[in-house]
mmCIF file of C-alpha atoms in Angstrom:
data_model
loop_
_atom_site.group_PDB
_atom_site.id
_atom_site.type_symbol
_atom_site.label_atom_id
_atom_site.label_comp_id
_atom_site.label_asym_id
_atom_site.label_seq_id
_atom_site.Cartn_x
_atom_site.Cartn_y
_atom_site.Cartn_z
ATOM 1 C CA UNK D 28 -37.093 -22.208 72.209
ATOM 2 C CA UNK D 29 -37.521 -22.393 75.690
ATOM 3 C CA UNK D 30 -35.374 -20.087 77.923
ATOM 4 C CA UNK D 31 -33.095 -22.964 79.947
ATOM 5 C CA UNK D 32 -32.046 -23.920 76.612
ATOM 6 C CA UNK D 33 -31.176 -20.841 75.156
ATOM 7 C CA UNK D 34 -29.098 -20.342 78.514
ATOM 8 C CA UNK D 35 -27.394 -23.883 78.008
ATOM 9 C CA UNK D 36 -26.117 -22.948 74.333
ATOM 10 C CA UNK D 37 -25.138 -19.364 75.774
ATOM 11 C CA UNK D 38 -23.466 -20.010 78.524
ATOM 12 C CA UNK D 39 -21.497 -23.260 77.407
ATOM 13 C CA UNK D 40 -20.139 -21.513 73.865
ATOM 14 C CA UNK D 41 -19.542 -18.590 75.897
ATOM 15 C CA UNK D 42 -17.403 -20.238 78.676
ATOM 16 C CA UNK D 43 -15.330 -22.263 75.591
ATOM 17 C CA UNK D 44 -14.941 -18.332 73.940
ATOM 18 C CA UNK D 45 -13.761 -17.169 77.001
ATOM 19 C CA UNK D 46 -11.193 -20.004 77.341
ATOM 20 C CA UNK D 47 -10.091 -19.128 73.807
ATOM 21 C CA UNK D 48 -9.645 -15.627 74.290
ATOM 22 C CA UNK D 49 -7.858 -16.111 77.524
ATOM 23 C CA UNK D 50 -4.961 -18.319 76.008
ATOM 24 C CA UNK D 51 -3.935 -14.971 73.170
ATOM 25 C CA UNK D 52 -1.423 -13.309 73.020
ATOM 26 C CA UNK D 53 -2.673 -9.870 73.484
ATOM 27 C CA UNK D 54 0.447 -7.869 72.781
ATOM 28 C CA UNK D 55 0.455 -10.273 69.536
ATOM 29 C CA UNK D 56 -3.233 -9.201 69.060
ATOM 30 C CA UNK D 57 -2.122 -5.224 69.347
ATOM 31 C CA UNK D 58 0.261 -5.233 67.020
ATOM 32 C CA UNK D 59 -1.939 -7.578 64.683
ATOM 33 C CA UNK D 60 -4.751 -5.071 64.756
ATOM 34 C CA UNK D 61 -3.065 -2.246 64.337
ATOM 35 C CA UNK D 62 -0.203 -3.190 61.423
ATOM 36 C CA UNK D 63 -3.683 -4.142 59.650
ATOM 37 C CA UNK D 64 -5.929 -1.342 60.549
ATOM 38 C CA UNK D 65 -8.779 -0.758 58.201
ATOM 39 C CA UNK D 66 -8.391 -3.694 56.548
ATOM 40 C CA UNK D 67 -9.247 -5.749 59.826
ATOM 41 C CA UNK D 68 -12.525 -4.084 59.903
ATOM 42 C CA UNK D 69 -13.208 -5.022 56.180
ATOM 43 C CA UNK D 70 -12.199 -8.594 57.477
ATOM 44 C CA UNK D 71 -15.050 -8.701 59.766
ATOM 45 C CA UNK D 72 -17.655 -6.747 58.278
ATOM 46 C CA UNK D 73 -17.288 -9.067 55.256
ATOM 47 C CA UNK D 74 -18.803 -11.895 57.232
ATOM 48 C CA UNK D 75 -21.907 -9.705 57.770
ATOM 49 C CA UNK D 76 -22.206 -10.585 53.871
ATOM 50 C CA UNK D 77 -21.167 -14.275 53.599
ATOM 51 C CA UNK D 78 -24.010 -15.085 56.220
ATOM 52 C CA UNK D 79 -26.208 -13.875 53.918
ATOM 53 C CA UNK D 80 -25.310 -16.918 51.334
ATOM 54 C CA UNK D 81 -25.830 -19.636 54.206
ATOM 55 C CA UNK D 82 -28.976 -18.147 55.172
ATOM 56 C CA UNK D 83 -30.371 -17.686 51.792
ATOM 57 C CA UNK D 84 -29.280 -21.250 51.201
ATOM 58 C CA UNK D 85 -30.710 -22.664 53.742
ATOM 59 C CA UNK D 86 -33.573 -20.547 53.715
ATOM 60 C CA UNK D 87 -34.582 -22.039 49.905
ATOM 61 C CA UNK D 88 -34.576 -24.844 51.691
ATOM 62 C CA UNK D 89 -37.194 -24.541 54.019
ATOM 63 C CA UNK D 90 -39.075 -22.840 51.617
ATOM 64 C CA UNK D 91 -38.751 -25.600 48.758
ATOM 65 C CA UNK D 92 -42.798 -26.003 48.887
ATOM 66 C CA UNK D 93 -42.323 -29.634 48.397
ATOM 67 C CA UNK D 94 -45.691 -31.399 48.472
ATOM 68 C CA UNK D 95 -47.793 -31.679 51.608
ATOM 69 C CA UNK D 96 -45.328 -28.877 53.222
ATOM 70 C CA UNK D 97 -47.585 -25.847 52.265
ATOM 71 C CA UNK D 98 -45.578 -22.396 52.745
ATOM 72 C CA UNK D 99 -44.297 -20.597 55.847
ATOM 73 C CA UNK D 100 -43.669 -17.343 56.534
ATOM 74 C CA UNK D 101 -40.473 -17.679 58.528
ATOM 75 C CA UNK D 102 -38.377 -14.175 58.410
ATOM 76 C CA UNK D 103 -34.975 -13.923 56.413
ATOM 77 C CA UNK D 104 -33.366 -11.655 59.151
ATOM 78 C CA UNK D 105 -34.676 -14.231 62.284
ATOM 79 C CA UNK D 106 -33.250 -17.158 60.478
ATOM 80 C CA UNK D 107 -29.810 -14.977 59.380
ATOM 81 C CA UNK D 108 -29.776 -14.481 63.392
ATOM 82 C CA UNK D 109 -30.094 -18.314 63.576
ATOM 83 C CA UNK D 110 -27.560 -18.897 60.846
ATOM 84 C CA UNK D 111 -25.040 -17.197 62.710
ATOM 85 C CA UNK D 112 -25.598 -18.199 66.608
ATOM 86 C CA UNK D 113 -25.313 -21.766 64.692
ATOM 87 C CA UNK D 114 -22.332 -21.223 63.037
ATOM 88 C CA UNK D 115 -20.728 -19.559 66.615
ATOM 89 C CA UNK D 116 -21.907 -22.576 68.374
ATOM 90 C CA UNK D 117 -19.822 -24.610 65.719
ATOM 91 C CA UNK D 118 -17.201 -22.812 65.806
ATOM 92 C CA UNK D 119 -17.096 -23.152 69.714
ATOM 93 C CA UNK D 120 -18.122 -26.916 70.616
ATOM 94 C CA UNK D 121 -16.170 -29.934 70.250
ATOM 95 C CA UNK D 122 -17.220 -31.863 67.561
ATOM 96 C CA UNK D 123 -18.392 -28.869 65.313
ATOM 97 C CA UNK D 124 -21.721 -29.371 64.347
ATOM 98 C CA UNK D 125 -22.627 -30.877 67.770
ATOM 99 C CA UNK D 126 -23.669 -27.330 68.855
ATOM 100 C CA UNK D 127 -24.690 -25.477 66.202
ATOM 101 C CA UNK D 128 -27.324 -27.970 64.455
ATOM 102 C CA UNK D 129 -29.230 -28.550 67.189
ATOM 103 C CA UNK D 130 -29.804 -25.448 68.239
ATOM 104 C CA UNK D 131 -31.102 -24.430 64.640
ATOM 105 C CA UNK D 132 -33.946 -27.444 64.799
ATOM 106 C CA UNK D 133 -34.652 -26.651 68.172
ATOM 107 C CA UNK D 134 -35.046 -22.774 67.139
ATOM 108 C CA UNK D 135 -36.864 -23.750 64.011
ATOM 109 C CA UNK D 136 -39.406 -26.756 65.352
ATOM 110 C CA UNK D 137 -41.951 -24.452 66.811
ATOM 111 C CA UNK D 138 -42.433 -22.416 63.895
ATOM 112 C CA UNK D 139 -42.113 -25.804 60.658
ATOM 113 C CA UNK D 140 -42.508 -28.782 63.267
ATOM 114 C CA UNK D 141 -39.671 -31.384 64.235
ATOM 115 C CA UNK D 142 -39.463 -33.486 61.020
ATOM 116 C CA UNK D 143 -39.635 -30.482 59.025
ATOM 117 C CA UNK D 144 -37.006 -28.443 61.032
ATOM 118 C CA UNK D 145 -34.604 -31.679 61.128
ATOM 119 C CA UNK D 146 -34.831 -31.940 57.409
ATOM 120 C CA UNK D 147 -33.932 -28.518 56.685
ATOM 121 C CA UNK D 148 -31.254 -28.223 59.183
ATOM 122 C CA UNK D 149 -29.800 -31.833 57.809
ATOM 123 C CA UNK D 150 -30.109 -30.505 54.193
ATOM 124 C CA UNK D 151 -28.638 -27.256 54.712
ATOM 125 C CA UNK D 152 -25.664 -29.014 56.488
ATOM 126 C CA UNK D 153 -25.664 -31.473 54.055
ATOM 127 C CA UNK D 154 -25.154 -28.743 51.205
ATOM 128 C CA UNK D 155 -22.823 -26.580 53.335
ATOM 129 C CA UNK D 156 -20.306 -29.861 53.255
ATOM 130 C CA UNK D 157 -21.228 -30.860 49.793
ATOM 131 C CA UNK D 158 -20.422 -27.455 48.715
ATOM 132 C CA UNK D 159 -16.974 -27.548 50.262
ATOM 133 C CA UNK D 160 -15.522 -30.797 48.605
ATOM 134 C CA UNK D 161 -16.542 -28.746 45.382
ATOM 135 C CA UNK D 162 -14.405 -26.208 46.460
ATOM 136 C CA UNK D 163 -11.614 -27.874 46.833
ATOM 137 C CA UNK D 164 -11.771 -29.932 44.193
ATOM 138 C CA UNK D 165 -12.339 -26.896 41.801
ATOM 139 C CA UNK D 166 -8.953 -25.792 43.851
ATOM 140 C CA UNK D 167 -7.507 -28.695 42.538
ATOM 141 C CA UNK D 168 -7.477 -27.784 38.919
ATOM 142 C CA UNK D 169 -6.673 -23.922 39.679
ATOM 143 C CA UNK D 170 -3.261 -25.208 41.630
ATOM 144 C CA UNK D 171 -2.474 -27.322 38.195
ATOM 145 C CA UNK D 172 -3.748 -24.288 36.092
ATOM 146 C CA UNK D 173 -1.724 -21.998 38.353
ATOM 147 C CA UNK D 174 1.524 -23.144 40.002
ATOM 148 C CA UNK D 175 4.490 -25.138 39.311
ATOM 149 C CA UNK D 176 3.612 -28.982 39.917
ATOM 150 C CA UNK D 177 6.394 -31.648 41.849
ATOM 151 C CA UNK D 178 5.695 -34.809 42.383
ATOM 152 C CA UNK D 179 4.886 -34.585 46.135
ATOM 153 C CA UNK D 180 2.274 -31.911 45.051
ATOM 154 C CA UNK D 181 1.252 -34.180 42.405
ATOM 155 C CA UNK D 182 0.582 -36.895 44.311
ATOM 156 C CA UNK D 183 -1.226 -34.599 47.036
ATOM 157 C CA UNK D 184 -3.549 -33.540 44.649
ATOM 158 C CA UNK D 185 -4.474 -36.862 43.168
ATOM 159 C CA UNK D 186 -5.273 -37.745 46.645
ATOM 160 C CA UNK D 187 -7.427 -34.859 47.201
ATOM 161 C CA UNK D 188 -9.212 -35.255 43.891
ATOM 162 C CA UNK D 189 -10.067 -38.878 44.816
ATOM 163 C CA UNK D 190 -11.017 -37.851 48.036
ATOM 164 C CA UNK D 191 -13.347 -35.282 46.778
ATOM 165 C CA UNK D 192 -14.834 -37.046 44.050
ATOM 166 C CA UNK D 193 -15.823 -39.841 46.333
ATOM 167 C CA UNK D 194 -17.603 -37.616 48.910
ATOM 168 C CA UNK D 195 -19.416 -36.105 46.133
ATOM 169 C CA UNK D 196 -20.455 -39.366 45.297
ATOM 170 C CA UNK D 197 -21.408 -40.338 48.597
ATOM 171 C CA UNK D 198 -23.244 -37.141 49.189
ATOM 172 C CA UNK D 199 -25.235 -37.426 45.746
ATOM 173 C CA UNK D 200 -26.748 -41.356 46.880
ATOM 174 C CA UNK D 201 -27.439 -39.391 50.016
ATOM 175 C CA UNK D 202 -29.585 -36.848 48.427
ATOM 176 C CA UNK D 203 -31.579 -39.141 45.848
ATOM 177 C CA UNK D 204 -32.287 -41.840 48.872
ATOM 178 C CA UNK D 205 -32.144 -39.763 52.024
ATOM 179 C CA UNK D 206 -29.368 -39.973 54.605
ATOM 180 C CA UNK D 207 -30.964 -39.757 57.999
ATOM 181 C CA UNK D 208 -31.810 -43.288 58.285
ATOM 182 C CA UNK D 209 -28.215 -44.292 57.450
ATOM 183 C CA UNK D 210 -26.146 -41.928 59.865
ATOM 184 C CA UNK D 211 -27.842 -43.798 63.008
ATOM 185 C CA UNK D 212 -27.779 -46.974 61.668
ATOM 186 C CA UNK D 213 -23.906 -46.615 61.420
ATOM 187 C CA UNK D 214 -23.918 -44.161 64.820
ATOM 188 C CA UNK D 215 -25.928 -47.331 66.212
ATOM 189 C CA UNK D 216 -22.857 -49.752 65.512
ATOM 190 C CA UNK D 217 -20.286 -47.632 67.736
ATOM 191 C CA UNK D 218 -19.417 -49.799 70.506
ATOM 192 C CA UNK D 219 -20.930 -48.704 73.795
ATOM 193 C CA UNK D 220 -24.186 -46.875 71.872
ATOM 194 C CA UNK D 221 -25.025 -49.916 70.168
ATOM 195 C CA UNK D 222 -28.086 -50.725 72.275
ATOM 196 C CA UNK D 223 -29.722 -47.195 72.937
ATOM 197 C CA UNK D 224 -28.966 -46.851 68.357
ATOM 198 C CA UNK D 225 -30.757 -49.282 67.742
ATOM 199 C CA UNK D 226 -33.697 -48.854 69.617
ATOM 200 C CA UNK D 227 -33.342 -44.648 68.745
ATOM 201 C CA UNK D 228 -33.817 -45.901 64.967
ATOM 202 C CA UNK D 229 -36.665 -48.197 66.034
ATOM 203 C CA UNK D 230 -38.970 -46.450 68.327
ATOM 204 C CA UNK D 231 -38.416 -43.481 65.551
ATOM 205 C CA UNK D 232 -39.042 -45.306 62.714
ATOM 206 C CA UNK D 233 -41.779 -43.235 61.237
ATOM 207 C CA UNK D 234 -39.989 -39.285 61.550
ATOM 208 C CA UNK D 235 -36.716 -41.214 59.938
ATOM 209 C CA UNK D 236 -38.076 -42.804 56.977
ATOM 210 C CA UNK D 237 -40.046 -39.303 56.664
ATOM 211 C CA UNK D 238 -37.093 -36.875 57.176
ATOM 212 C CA UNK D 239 -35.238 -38.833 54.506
ATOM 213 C CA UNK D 240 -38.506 -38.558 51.977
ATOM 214 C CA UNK D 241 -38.064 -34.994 52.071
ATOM 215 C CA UNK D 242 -34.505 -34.926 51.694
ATOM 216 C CA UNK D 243 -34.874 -37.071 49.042
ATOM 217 C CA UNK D 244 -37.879 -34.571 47.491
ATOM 218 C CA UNK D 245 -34.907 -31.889 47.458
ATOM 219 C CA UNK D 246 -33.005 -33.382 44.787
ATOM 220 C CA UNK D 247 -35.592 -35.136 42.914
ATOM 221 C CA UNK D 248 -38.611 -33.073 42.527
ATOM 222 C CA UNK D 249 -36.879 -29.612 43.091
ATOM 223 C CA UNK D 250 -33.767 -30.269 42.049
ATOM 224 C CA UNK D 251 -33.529 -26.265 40.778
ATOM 225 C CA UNK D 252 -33.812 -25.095 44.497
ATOM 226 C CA UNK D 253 -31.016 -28.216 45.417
ATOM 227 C CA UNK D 254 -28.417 -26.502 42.547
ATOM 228 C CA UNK D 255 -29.327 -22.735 43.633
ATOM 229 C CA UNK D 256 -28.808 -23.613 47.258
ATOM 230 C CA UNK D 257 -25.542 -25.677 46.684
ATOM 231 C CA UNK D 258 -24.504 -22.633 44.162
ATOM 232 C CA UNK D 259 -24.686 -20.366 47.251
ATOM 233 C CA UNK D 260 -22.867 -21.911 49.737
ATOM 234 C CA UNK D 261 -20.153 -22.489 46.830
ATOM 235 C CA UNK D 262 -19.990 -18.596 45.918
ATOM 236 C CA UNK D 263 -19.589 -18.265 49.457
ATOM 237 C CA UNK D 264 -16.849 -20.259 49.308
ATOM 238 C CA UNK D 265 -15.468 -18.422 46.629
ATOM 239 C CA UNK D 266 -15.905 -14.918 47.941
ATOM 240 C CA UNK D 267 -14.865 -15.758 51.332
ATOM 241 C CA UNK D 268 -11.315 -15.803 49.833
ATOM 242 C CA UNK D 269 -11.662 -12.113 49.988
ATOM 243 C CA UNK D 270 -10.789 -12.161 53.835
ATOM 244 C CA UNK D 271 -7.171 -13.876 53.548
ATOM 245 C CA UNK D 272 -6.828 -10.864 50.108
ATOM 246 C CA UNK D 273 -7.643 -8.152 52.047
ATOM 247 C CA UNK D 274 -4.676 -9.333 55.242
ATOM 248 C CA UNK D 275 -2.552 -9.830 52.263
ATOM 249 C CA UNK D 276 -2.929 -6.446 51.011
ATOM 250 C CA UNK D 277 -1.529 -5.234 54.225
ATOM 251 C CA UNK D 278 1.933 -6.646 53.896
ATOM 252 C CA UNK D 279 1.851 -7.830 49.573
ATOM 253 C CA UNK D 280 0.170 -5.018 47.916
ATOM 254 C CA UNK D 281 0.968 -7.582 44.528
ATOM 255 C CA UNK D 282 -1.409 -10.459 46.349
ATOM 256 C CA UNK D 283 -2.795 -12.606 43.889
ATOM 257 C CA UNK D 284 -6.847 -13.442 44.396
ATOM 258 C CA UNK D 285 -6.273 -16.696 43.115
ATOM 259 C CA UNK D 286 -3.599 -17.759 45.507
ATOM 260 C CA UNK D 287 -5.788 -16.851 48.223
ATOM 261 C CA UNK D 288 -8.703 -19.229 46.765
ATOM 262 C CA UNK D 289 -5.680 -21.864 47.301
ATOM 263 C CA UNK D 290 -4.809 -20.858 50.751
ATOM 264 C CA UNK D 291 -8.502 -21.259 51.953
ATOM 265 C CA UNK D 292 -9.022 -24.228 50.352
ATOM 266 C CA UNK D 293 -5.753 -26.224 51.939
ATOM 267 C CA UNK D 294 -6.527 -24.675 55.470
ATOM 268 C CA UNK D 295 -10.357 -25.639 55.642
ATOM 269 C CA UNK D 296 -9.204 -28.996 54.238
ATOM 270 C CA UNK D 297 -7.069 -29.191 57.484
ATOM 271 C CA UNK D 298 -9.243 -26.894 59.506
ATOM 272 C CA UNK D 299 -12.299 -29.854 59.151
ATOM 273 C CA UNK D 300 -10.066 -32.749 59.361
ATOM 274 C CA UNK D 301 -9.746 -31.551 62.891
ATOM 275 C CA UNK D 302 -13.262 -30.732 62.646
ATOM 276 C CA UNK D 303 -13.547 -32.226 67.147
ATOM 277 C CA UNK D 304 -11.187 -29.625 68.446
ATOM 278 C CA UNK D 305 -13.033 -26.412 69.469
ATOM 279 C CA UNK D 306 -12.197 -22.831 67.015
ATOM 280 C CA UNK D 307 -9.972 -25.820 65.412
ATOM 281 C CA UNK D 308 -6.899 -24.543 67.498
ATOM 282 C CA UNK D 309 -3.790 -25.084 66.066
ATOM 283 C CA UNK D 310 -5.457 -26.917 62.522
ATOM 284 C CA UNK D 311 -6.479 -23.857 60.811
ATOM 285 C CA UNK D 312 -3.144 -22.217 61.978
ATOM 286 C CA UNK D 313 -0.786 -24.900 60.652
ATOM 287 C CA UNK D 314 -2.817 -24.672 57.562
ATOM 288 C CA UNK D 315 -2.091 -21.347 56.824
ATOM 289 C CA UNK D 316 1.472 -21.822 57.077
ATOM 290 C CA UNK D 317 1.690 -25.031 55.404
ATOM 291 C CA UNK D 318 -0.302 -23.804 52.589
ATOM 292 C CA UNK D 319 1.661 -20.382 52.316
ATOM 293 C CA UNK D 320 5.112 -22.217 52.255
ATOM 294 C CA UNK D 321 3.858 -23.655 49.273
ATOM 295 C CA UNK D 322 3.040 -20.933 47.519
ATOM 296 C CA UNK D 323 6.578 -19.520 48.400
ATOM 297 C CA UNK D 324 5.361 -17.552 51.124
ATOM 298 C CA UNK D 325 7.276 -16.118 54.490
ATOM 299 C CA UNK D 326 6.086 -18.174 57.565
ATOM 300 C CA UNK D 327 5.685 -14.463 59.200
ATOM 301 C CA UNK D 328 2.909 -14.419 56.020
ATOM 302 C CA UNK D 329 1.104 -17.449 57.089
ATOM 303 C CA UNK D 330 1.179 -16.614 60.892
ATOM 304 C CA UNK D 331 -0.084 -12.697 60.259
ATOM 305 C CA UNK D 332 -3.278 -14.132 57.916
ATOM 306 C CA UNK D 333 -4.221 -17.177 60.909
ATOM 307 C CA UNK D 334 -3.917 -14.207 63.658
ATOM 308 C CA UNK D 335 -6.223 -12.003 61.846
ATOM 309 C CA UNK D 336 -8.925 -14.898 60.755
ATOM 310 C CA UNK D 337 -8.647 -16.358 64.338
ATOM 311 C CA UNK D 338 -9.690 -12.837 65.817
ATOM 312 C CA UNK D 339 -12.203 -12.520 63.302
ATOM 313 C CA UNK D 340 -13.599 -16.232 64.299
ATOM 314 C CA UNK D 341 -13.929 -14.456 68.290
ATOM 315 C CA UNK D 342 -15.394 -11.780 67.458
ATOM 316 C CA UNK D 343 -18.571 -13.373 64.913
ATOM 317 C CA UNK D 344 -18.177 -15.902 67.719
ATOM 318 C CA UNK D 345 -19.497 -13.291 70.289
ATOM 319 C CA UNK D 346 -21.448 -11.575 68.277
ATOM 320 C CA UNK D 347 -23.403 -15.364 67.449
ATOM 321 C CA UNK D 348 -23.911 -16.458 71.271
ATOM 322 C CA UNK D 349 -25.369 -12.226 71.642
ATOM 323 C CA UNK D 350 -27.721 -13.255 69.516
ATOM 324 C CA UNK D 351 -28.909 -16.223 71.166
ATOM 325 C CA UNK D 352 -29.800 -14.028 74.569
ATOM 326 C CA UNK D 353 -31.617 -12.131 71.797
ATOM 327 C CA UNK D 354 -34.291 -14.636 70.620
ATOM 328 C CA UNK D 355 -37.561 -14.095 71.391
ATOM 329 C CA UNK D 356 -38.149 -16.624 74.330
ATOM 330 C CA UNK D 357 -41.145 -19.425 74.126
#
């Protein structure tokens, strides 16, 4: 990537970071950090590890050998340094993946080529969503399993189910026929864009209807690479619980794993329903407290946990747009 791009993504997610950090409370923060103490370290070393299950995903992606692709021999630790200035530049732009995905095609054309590096990048986001409406359906059931139902529960559930069995739906017809084409054809009917849509679709007619044939090769001729890489970013899912266990240890030594699952599941459901607010301020925080009031939990429970994962967010945040300066310039 050339260098006045790799400035652009620096210095904008760093100047949103820095706005972020500026509006803690930093006594809040001391006392945070050090009623946790080890435990806060286990927080964020733990994300060391998830990243390897997005990268590993999305690296089984790109290396899917689908016909007429031939192989590559891009690096698992240069793309894990990708994964993660992507995820940073996520977690710092409005609009989430406004940041973070095209930085990763733009990173990744040189080395694949444009169609190729779009496809991947689309896939791999396509299974990183996909992989969360699993989640939470599979969430679902454990609440039923798990806790003591009332009919405003009930009916929250049944929404969520539908909800997630329809996206899954959705995201399967995307896979078999390719999506590309059919995200700027709908992009293309905003009011305002309609004009420069259209003629985006048309004057890139060709890459389209070939970025959506390899999707659609994903699924249909390799479909054990598509279930291995949506298996990943599921486990990740799963595992990733293990941050909100280990704050809970802290201050409930009796914490209950599966509870956790529950807690992540409601506050990424309202995390990425406010998916155009930078870091998600405020979303992710109200979900934690919403979600551990209804597993009977203090409110001084539900703020401690969003402190600790907002901090953590900063910090792999940082550590992301560090990396970026780090890339080998083209």
């Amino acid at each position: 990537m050339k260098k006045k791009y790799q400035n652009i993504f620096f210095f904008v997610g760093a100047a949103i970071l820095v706005l972020m950090v500026a509006n803690l409370d930093f006594e809040e923060v001391k006392e945070g950090i050090s009623r946790a103490g080890y435990w806060f370290l286990a927080v964020v070393a733990l994300w060391a590890f998830l990243y390897l299950f997005n990268t590993a995903a999305w690296w089984l992606i790109i290396n899917s050998n689908q016909p007429g692709q031939g192989k590559n021999s891009i690096s698992f630790f240069w793309l894990y340094k990708i994964t993660v200035s992507g995820f940073a530049l996520n977690y710092a732009t409005p609009g989430g993946l406004m940041g973070g995905e095209p930085y990763k095609i733009m990173s990744l054309s040189p080395k694949i080529g444009t169609e190729r590096a779009t496809a991947s990048v689309i896939l791999h986001t396509m299974t990183h969503i996909f992989s969360h409406f699993w989640f939470w359906l599979i969430s679902c059931v454990l609440f039923v399993a798990t806790e003591p139902l009332n009919l405003f529960m009930g009916l929250l559930l049944l929404g969520v189910t539908a909800f997630c069995l329809t996206a899954i739906w959705f995201f399967m017809k995307g896979y078999k026929k390719g999506i590309a084409r059919s995200i700027l054809q709908i992009v293309s009917r905003i009011p305002g864009i309609k004009e420069r849509g259209r003629r985006f679709v048309e004057r890139h007619n060709d890459q389209l209807t070939n970025i959506d044939h390899q999707i659609a090769a994903l699924h249909n001729q390799t479909p054990r690479t598509f279930i291995s890489a949506v298996a990943l970013e599921l486990v990740c899912r799963i595992i990733s619980a293990l941050e909100i266990f280990f704050i809970l240890l802290v201050i409930m030594p009796e914490a209950n794993y599966i509870q956790c699952i529950l807690i992540l599941a409601f506050t990424s459901l309202v995390a990425n329903m406010l998916f155009f607010i930078p870091l998600q301020l405020g979303g992710r925080e109200g979900g934690f407290l919403m979600s551990a009031n209804g597993l009977n939990m203090t409110a001084s429970t539900g703020i401690f946990v969003a402190l600790l994962v907002r901090l953590r967010e900063l910090i792999w945040t940082g550590i992301g747009l560090l990396l970026i300066k780090l890339e080998k310039r083209d």
